[in-house]
Short mmCIF file of C-alpha atoms in Angstrom, two decimals:
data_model
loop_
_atom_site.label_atom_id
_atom_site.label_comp_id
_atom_site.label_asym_id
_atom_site.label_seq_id
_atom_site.Cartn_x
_atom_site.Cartn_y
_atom_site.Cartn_z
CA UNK U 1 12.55 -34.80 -56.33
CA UNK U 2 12.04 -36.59 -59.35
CA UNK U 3 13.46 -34.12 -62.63
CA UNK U 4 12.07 -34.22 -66.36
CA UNK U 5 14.92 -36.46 -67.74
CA UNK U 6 14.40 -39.03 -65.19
CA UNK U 7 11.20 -39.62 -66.29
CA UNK U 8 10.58 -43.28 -67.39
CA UNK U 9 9.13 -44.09 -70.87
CA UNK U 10 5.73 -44.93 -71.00
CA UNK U 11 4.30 -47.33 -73.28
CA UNK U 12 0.46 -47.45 -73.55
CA UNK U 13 -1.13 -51.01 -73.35
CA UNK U 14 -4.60 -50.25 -74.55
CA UNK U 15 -7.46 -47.71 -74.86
CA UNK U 16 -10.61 -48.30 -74.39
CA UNK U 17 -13.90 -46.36 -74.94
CA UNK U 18 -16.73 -46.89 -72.38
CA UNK U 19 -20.02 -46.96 -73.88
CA UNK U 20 -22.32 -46.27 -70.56
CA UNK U 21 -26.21 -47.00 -71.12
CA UNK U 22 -27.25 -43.52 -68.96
CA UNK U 23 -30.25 -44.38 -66.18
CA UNK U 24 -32.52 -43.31 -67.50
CA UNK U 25 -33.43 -42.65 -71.28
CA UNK U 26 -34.47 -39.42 -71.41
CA UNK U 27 -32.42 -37.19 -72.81
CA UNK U 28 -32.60 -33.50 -71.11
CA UNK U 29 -30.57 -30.00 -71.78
CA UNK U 30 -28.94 -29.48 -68.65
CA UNK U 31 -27.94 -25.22 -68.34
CA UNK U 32 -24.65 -24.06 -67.03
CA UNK U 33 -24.37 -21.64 -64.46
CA UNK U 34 -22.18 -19.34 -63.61
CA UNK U 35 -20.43 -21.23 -60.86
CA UNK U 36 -19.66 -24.06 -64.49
CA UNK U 37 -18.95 -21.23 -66.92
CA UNK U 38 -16.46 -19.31 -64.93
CA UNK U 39 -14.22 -22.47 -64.96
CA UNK U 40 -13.94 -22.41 -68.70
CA UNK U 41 -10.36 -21.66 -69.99
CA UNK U 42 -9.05 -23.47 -66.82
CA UNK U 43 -7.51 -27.27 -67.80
CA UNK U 44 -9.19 -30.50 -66.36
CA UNK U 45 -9.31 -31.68 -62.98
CA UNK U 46 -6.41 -34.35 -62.63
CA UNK U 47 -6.85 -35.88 -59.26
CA UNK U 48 -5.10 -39.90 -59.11
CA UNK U 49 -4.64 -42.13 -56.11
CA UNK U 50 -1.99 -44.61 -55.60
CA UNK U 51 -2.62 -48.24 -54.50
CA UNK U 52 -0.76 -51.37 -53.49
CA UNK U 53 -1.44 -54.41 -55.59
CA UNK U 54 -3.96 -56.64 -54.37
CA UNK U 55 -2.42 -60.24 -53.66
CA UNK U 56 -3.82 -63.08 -55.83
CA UNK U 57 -6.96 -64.12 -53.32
CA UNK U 58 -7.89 -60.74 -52.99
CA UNK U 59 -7.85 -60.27 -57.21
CA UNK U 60 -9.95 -63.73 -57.71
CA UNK U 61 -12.18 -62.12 -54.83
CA UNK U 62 -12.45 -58.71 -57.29
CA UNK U 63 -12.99 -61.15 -60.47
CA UNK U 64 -15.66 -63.14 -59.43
CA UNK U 65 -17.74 -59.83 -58.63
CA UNK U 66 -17.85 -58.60 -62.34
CA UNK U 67 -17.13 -62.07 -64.21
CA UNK U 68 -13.79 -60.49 -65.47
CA UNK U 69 -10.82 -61.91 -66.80
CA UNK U 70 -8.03 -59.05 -65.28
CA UNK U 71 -8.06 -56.53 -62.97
CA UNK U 72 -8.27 -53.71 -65.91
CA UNK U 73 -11.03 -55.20 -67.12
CA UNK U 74 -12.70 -55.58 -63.78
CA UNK U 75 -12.01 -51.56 -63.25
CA UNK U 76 -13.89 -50.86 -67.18
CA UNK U 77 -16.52 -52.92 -65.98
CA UNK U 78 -17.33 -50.94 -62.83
CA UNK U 79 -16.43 -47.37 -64.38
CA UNK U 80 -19.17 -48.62 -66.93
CA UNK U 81 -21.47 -49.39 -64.40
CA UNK U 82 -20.64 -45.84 -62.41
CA UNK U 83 -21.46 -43.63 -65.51
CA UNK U 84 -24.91 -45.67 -65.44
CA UNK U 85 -25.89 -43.08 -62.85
CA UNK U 86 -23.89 -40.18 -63.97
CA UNK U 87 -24.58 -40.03 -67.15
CA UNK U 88 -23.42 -36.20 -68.26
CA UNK U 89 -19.73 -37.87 -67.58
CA UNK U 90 -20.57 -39.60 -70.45
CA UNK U 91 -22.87 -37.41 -72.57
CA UNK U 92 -20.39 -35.36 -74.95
CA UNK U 93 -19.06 -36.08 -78.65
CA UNK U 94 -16.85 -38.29 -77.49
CA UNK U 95 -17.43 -40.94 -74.76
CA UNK U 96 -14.84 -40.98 -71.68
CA UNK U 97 -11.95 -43.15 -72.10
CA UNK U 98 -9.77 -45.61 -70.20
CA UNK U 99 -6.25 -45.91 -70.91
CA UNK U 100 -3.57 -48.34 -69.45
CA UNK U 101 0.38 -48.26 -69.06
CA UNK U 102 2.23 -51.89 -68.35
CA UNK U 103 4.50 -51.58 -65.45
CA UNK U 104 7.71 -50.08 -65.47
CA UNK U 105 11.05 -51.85 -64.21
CA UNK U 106 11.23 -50.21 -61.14
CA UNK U 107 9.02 -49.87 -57.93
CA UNK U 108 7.77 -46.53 -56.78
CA UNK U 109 5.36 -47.43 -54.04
CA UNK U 110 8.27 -48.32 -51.52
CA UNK U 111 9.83 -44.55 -52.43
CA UNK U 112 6.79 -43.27 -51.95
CA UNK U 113 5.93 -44.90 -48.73
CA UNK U 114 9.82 -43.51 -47.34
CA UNK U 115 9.58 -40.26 -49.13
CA UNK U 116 5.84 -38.76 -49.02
CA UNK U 117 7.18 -35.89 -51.66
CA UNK U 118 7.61 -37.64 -54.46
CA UNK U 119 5.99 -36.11 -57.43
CA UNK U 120 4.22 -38.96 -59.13
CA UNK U 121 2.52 -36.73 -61.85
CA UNK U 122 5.48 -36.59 -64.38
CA UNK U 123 4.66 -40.44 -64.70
CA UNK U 124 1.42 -40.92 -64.75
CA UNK U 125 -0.18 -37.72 -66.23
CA UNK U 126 1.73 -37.89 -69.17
CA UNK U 127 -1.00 -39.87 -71.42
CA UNK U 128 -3.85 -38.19 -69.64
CA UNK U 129 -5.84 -35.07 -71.69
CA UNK U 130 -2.78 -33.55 -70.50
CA UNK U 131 -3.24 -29.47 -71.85
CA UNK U 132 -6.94 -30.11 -72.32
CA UNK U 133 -9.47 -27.12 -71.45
CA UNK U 134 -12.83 -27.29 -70.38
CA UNK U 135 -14.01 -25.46 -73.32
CA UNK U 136 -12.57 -28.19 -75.38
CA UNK U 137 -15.56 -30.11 -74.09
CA UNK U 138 -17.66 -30.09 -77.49
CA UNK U 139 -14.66 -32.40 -79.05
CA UNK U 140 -12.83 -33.69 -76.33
CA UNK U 141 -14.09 -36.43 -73.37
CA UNK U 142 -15.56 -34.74 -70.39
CA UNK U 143 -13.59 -38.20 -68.16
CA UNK U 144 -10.59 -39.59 -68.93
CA UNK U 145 -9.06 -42.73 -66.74
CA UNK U 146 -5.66 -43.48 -66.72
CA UNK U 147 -4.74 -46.63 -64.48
CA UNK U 148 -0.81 -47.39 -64.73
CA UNK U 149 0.71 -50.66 -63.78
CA UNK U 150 3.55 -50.68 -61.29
CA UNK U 151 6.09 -53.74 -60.11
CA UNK U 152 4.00 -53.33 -56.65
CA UNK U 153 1.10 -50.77 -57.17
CA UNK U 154 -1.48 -49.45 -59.08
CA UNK U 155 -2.44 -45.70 -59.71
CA UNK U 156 -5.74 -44.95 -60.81
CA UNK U 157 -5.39 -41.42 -62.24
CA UNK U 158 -8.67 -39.60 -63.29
CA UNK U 159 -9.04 -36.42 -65.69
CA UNK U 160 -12.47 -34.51 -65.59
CA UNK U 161 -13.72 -31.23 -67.30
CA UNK U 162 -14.59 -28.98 -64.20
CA UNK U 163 -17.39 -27.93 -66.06
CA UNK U 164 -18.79 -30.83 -64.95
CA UNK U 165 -17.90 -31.37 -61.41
CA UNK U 166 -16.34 -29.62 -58.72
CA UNK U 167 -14.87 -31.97 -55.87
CA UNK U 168 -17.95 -32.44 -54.03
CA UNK U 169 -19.31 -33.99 -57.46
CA UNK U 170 -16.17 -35.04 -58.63
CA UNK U 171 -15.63 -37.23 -55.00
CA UNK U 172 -18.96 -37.84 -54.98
CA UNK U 173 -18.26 -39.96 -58.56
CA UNK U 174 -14.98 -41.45 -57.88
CA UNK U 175 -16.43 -42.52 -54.01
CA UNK U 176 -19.17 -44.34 -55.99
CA UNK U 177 -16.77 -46.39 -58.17
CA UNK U 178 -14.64 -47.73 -55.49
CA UNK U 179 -18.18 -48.93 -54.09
CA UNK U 180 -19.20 -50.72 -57.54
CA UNK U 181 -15.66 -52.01 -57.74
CA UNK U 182 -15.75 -53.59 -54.75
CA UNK U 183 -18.94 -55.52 -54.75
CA UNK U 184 -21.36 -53.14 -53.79
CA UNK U 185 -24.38 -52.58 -55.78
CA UNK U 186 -22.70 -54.17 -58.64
CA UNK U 187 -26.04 -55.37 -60.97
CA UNK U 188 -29.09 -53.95 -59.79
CA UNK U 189 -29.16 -52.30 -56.83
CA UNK U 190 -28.69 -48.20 -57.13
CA UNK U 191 -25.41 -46.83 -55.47
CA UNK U 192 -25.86 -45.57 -51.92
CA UNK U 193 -25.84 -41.97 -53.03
CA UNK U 194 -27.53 -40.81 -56.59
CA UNK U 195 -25.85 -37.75 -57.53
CA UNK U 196 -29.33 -34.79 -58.77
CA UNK U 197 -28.79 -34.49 -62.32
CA UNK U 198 -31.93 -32.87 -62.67
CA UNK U 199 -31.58 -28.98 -61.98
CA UNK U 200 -34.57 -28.34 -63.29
CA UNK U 201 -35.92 -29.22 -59.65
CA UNK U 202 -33.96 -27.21 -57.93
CA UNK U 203 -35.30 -23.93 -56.27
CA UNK U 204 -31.57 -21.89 -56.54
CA UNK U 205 -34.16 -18.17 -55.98
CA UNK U 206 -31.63 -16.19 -58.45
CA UNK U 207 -33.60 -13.94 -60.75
CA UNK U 208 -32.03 -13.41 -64.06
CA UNK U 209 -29.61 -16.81 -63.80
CA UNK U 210 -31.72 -17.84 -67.43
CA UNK U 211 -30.07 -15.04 -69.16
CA UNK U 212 -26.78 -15.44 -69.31
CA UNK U 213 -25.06 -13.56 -72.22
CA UNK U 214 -21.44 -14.13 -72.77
CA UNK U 215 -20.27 -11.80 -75.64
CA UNK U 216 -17.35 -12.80 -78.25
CA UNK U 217 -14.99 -10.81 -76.77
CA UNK U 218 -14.39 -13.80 -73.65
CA UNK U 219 -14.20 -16.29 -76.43
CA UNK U 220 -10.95 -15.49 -78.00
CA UNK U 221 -8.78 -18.07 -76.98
CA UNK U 222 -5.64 -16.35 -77.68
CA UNK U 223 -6.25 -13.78 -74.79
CA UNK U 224 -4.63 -16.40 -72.81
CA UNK U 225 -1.52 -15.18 -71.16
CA UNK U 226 1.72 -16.78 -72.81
CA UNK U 227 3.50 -15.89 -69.31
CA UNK U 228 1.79 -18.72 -67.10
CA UNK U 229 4.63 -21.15 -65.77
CA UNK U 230 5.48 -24.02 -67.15
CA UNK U 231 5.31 -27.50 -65.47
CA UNK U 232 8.84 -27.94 -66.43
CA UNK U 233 9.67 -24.74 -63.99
CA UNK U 234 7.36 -25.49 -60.65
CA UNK U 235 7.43 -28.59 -58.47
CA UNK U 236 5.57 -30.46 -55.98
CA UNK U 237 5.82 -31.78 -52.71
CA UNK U 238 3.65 -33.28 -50.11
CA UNK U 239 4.26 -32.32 -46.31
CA UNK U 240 2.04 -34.45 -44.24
CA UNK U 241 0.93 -33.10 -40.63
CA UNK U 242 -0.20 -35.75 -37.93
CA UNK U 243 -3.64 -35.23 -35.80
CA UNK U 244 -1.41 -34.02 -33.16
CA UNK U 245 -0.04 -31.39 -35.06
CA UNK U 246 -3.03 -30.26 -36.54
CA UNK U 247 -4.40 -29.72 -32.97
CA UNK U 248 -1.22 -28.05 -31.75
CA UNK U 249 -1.33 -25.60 -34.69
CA UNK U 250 -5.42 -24.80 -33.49
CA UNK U 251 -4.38 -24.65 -30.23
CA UNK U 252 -1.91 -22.15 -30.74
CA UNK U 253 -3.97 -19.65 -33.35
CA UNK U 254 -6.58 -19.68 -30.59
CA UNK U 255 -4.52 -18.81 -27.70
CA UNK U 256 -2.97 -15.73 -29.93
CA UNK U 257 -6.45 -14.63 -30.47
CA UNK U 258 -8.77 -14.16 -27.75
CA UNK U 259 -11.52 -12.73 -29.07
CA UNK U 260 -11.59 -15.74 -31.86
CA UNK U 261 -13.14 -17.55 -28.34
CA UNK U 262 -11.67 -20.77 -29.48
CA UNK U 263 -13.72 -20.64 -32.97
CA UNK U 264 -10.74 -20.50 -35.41
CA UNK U 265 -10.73 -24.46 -37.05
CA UNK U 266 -7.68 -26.61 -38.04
CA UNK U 267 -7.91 -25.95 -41.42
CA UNK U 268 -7.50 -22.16 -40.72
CA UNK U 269 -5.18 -22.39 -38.46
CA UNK U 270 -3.15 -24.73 -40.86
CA UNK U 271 -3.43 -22.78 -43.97
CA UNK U 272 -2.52 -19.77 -42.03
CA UNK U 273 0.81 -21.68 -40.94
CA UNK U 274 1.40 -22.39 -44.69
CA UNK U 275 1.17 -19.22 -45.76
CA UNK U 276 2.95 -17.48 -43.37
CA UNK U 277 5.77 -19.36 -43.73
CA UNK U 278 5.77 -19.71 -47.78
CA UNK U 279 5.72 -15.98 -46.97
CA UNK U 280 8.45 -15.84 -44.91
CA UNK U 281 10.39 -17.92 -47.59
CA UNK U 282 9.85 -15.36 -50.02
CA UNK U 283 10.83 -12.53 -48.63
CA UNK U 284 13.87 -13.75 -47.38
CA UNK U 285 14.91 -14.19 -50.73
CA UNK U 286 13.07 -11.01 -51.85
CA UNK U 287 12.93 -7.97 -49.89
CA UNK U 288 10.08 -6.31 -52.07
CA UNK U 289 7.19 -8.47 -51.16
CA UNK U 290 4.41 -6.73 -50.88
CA UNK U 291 0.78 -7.77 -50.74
CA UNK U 292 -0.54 -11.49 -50.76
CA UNK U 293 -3.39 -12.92 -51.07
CA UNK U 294 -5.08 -16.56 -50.18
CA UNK U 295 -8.60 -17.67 -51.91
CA UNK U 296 -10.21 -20.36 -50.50
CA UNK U 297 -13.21 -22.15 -52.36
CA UNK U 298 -16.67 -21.73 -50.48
CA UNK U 299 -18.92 -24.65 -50.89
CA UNK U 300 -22.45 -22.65 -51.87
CA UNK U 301 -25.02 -25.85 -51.49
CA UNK U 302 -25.75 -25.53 -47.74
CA UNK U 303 -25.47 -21.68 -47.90
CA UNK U 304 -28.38 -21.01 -50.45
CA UNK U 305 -32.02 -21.21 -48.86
CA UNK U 306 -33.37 -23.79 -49.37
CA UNK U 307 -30.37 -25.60 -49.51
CA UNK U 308 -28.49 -27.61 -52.47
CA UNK U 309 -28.85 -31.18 -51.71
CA UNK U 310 -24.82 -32.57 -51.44
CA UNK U 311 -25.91 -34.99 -54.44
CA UNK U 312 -26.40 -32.01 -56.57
CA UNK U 313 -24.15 -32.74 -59.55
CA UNK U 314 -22.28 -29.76 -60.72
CA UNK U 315 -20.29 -26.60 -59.25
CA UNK U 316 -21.56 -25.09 -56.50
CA UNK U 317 -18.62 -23.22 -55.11
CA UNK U 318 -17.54 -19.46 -54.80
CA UNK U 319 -14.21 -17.71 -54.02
CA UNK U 320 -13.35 -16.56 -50.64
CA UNK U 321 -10.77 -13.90 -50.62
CA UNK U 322 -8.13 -12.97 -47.87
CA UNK U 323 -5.66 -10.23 -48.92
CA UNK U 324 -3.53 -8.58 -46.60
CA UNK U 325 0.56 -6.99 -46.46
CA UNK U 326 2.78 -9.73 -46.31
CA UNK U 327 4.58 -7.72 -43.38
CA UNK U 328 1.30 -8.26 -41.15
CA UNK U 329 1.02 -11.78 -41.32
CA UNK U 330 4.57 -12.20 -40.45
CA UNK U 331 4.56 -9.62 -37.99
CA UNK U 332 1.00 -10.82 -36.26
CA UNK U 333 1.59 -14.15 -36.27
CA UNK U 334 -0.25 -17.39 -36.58
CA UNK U 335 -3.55 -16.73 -34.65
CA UNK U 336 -3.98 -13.23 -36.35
CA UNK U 337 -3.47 -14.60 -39.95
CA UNK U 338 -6.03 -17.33 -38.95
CA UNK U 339 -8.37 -14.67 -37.88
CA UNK U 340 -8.51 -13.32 -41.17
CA UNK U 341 -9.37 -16.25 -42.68
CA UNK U 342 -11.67 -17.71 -40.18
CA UNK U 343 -13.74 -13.91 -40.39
CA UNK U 344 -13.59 -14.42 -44.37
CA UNK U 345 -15.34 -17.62 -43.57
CA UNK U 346 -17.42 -16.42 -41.42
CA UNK U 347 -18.85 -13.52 -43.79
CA UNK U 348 -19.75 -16.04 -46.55
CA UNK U 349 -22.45 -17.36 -44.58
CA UNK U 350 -25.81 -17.09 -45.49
CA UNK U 351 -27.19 -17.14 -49.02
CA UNK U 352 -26.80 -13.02 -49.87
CA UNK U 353 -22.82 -13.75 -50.71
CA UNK U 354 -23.30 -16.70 -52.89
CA UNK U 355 -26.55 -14.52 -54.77
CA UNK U 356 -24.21 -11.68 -54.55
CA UNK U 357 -20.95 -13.68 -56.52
CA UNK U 358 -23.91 -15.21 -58.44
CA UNK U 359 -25.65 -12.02 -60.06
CA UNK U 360 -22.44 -9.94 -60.31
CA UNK U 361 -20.98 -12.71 -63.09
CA UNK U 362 -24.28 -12.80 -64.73
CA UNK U 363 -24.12 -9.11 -65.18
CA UNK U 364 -20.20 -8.67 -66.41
CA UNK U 365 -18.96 -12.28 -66.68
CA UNK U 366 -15.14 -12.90 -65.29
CA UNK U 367 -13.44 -16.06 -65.85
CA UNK U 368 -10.89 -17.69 -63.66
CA UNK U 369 -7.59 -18.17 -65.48
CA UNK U 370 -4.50 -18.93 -63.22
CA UNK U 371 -1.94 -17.18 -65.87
CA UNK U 372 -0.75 -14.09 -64.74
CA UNK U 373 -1.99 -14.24 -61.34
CA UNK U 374 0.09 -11.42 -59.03
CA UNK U 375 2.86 -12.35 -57.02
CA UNK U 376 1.95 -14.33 -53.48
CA UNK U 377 -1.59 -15.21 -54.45
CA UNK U 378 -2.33 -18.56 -52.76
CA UNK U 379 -5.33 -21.06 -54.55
CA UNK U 380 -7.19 -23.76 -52.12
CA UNK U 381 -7.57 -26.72 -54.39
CA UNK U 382 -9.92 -29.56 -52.66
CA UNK U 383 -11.10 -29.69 -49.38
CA UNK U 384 -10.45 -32.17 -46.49
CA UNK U 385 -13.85 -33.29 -45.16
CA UNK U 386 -13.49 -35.34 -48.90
CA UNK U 387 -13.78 -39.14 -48.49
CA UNK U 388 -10.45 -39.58 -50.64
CA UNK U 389 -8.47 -42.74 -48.39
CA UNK U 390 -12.28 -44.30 -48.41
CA UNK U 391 -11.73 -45.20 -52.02
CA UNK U 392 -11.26 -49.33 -51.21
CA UNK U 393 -11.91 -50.84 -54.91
CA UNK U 394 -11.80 -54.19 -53.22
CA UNK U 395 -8.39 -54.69 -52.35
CA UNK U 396 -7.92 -52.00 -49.28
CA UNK U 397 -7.38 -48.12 -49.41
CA UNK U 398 -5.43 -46.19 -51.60
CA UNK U 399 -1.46 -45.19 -49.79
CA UNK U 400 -1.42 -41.96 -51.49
CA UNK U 401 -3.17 -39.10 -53.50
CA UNK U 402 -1.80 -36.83 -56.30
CA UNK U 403 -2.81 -33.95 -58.46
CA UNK U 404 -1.73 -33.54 -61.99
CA UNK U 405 0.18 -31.20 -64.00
CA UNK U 406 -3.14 -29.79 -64.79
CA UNK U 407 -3.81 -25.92 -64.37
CA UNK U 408 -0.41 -26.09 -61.73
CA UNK U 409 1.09 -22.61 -60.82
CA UNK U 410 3.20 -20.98 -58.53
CA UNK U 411 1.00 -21.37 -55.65
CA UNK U 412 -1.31 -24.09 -56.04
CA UNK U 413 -1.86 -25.87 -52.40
CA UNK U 414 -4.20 -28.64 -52.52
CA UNK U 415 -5.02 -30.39 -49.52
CA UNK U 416 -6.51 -33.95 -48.58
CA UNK U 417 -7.80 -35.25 -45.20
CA UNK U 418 -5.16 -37.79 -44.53
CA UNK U 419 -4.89 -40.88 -43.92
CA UNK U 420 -5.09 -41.27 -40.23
CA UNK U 421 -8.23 -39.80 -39.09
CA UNK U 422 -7.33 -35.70 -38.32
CA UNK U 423 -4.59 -35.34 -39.96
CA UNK U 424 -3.98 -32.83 -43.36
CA UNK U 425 -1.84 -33.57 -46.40
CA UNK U 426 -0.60 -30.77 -48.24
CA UNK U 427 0.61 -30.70 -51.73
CA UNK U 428 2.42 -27.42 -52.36
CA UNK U 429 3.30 -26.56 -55.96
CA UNK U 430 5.97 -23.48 -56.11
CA UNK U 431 8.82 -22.64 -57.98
CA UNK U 432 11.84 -24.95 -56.38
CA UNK U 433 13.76 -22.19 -55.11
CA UNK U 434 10.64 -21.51 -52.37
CA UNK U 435 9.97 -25.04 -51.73
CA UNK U 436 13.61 -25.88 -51.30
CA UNK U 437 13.26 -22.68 -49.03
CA UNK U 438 10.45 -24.15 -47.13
CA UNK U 439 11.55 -27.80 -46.42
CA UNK U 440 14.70 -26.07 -44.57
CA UNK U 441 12.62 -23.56 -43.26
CA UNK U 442 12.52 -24.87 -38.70
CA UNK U 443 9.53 -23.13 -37.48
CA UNK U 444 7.55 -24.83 -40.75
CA UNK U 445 9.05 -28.25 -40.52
CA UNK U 446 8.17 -28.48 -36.98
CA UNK U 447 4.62 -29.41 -37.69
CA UNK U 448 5.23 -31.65 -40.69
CA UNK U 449 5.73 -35.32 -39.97
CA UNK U 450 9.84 -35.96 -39.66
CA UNK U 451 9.72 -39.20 -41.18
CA UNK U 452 8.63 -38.29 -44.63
#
């Protein structure tokens, strides 16, 4: 694990603004709703992926395509070209920005290819809106890109204000700039999906959403707790779990629950083995755990009637909460804890719960902050049916993906789709004394792949 004062220097080799011509040249006022506003004291979105370097044919290939002279300039000239069609990334006082870092003396891609835990974020998010909020929006860039040269890799790190974007959208963008980069649709063709700026068309059926009124009392900034941890004090790590042991870990929820009649998913069943054994952690080290709780985002789009197209641009997402006594879930076991979650799931459906979340912030708005969050309360950051190792910018798909030090806590757990086709990545963010806990804890580590 990689500590603060082993952090190499970083020298920036340029900045550059990117001055997108939107698609179209009207200019419209596009409303927040509640599922934007509630994100509002929360820092950017800092999601980065890590690449190989392409070899010299495959970088003339990439040049020819855009007429550039580098591979940095090849990357502005496509992000340019991606905020043609999304233009609100690009529509605040100050356009998004592009930064670059030379490479370093030393390789981290072969570490990282041993040693799947490495934290790469105290590298590469150092330069990047690091400690901006989304309220910051009216001053600072909505997008930031931060691409940092390495002996043998590349990592394309990307900041966003959530306002903006939550990772349907934000996917949605990035997945649309690895096909620019790589030759697709490069001068005049539109990009395979156009995200729906335009919410003006949509039919969202929620009386009252035009009369929002949030009074000064949310606005003072200093109600922010000092307490929240800082990134000096939590760490990350990433514990990878192969199709086969995602299936093993569904198997086994369903066969401890018969009544789930084999509907409990591999995501449930895997975030129930997380938990329950972050859990377990904990209270061996403290006998006074109490009550814990896991929220998983709900994706609203396909659960409103009529439905949200998926190209709708914006946040469309609403907690799901699972609280329980820590003692059941260790107690129950895996396919009980899963049944929680999967009849959580299960009770969002339909549009009442999303109108329901919907009205009740229009009537007293509530807005997420992660500082002093209680004990054992769990956050689902991302989601794996994301396309995130189908970003190929033209020189093959990305080896890893990182979060940043951005709106990190004691209990963050982010997950991707990985790279082989069924299989989960977790990135756990706890204090060390848990995750050093976990990573010798058997009945976790028998589901994580041994090699990493």
């Amino acid at each position: 694990m990689t500590s603060q004062d082993q952090t190499p220097k970083i020298r920036i080799l340029s900045t550059s603004t990117i001055n997108a011509v939107p698609l179209t040249e009207s200019v419209h006022r596009i409303n927040l709703t509640p599922w934007d506003l509630e994100l509002l004291f929360l820092e950017h979105t800092q999601i980065g992926l890590l690449f190989l370097k392409p070899n010299p044919q495959q970088e003339a290939t990439i040049l020819s395509k855009t007429n550039t002279a580098s591979l940095i300039h090849h990357l502005k000239a496509s992000l340019e070209r991606t905020l043609h069609f999304f233009s609100p990334s690009s529509a605040a006082s100050q356009p998004p920005i592009l930064t670059t870092v030379p490479p370093p003396v030393s390789s981290l891609i072969a570490t990282t290819m041993r040693k799947g835990h490495f934290s790469f974020m105290q590298l590469h998010w150092t330069r990047i809106l690091l400690g901006t909020h989304n309220h910051d929006g009216v001053s600072q860039p909505l997008l930031a890109v931060q691409v940092t040269e390495l002996v043998d890799g590349l990592f394309i790190g990307c900041s966003i204000n959530h306002l903006l974007a939550d990772a349907t959208s934000f996917w949605h963008f990035f997945n649309s700039w690895a096909e620019i980069s790589r030759g697709e649709n490069v001068v005049h063709d539109p990009i395979s999906k156009l995200p729906i700026l335009d919410r003006d068309q949509l039919t969202l059926d929620l009386v009252g959403s035009s009369d929002i009124k949030i009074y000064n009392e949310y606005l003072i900034l200093d109600k922010v707790s000092a307490a929240h941890e800082s990134p000096c004090l939590l760490r990350d790590r990433v514990f990878h779990f192969t199709k086969e042991s995602v299936a093993k870990l569904k198997a086994r929820a369903n066969k401890e629950v018969v009544e789930s009649k084999g509907q409990i998913s591999s995501l449930q069943a895997v975030i129930a083995h997380v938990w329950r054994s972050i859990i377990r952690c904990r209270s061996a080290m403290n006998s006074g755990t109490q009550e814990t709780t896991f929220e998983i985002p709900i994706g609203a789009r396909q659960r409103l009637n009529p439905p949200l197209p998926e190209e709708y641009f914006g946040n469309s997402v609403f907690p799901g909460i699972v609280t329980t006594e820590a003692w059941k879930i260790l107690e129950n076991g895996l396919g009980w804890t899963s049944r929680q979650i999967h009849k959580m799931v299960a009770s969002a459906n339909g549009p009442d719960k999303v109108k329901e979340f919907y009205m009740s912030w229009i009537k007293k708005p509530n807005f997420l902050q992660f500082d002093g969050l209680p004990s054992n309360h769990f956050i689902l950051i991302n989601s794996p049916r994301f396309d995130v190792y189908g970003n190929d910018f033209g020189w093959g798909k990305p080896v890893a993906a990182r979060s940043g030090r951005a709106n990190g806590f004691d209990g963050r757990i982010t997950i991707y789709g990985g790279f082989e086709k069924g299989s989960l990545e977790i990135e756990a963010c706890l204090f060390p004394e848990t995750l050093s806990a976990l990573v010798n804890d058997a009945e976790f580590m028998e589901f994580v792949k041994s090699d990493f």
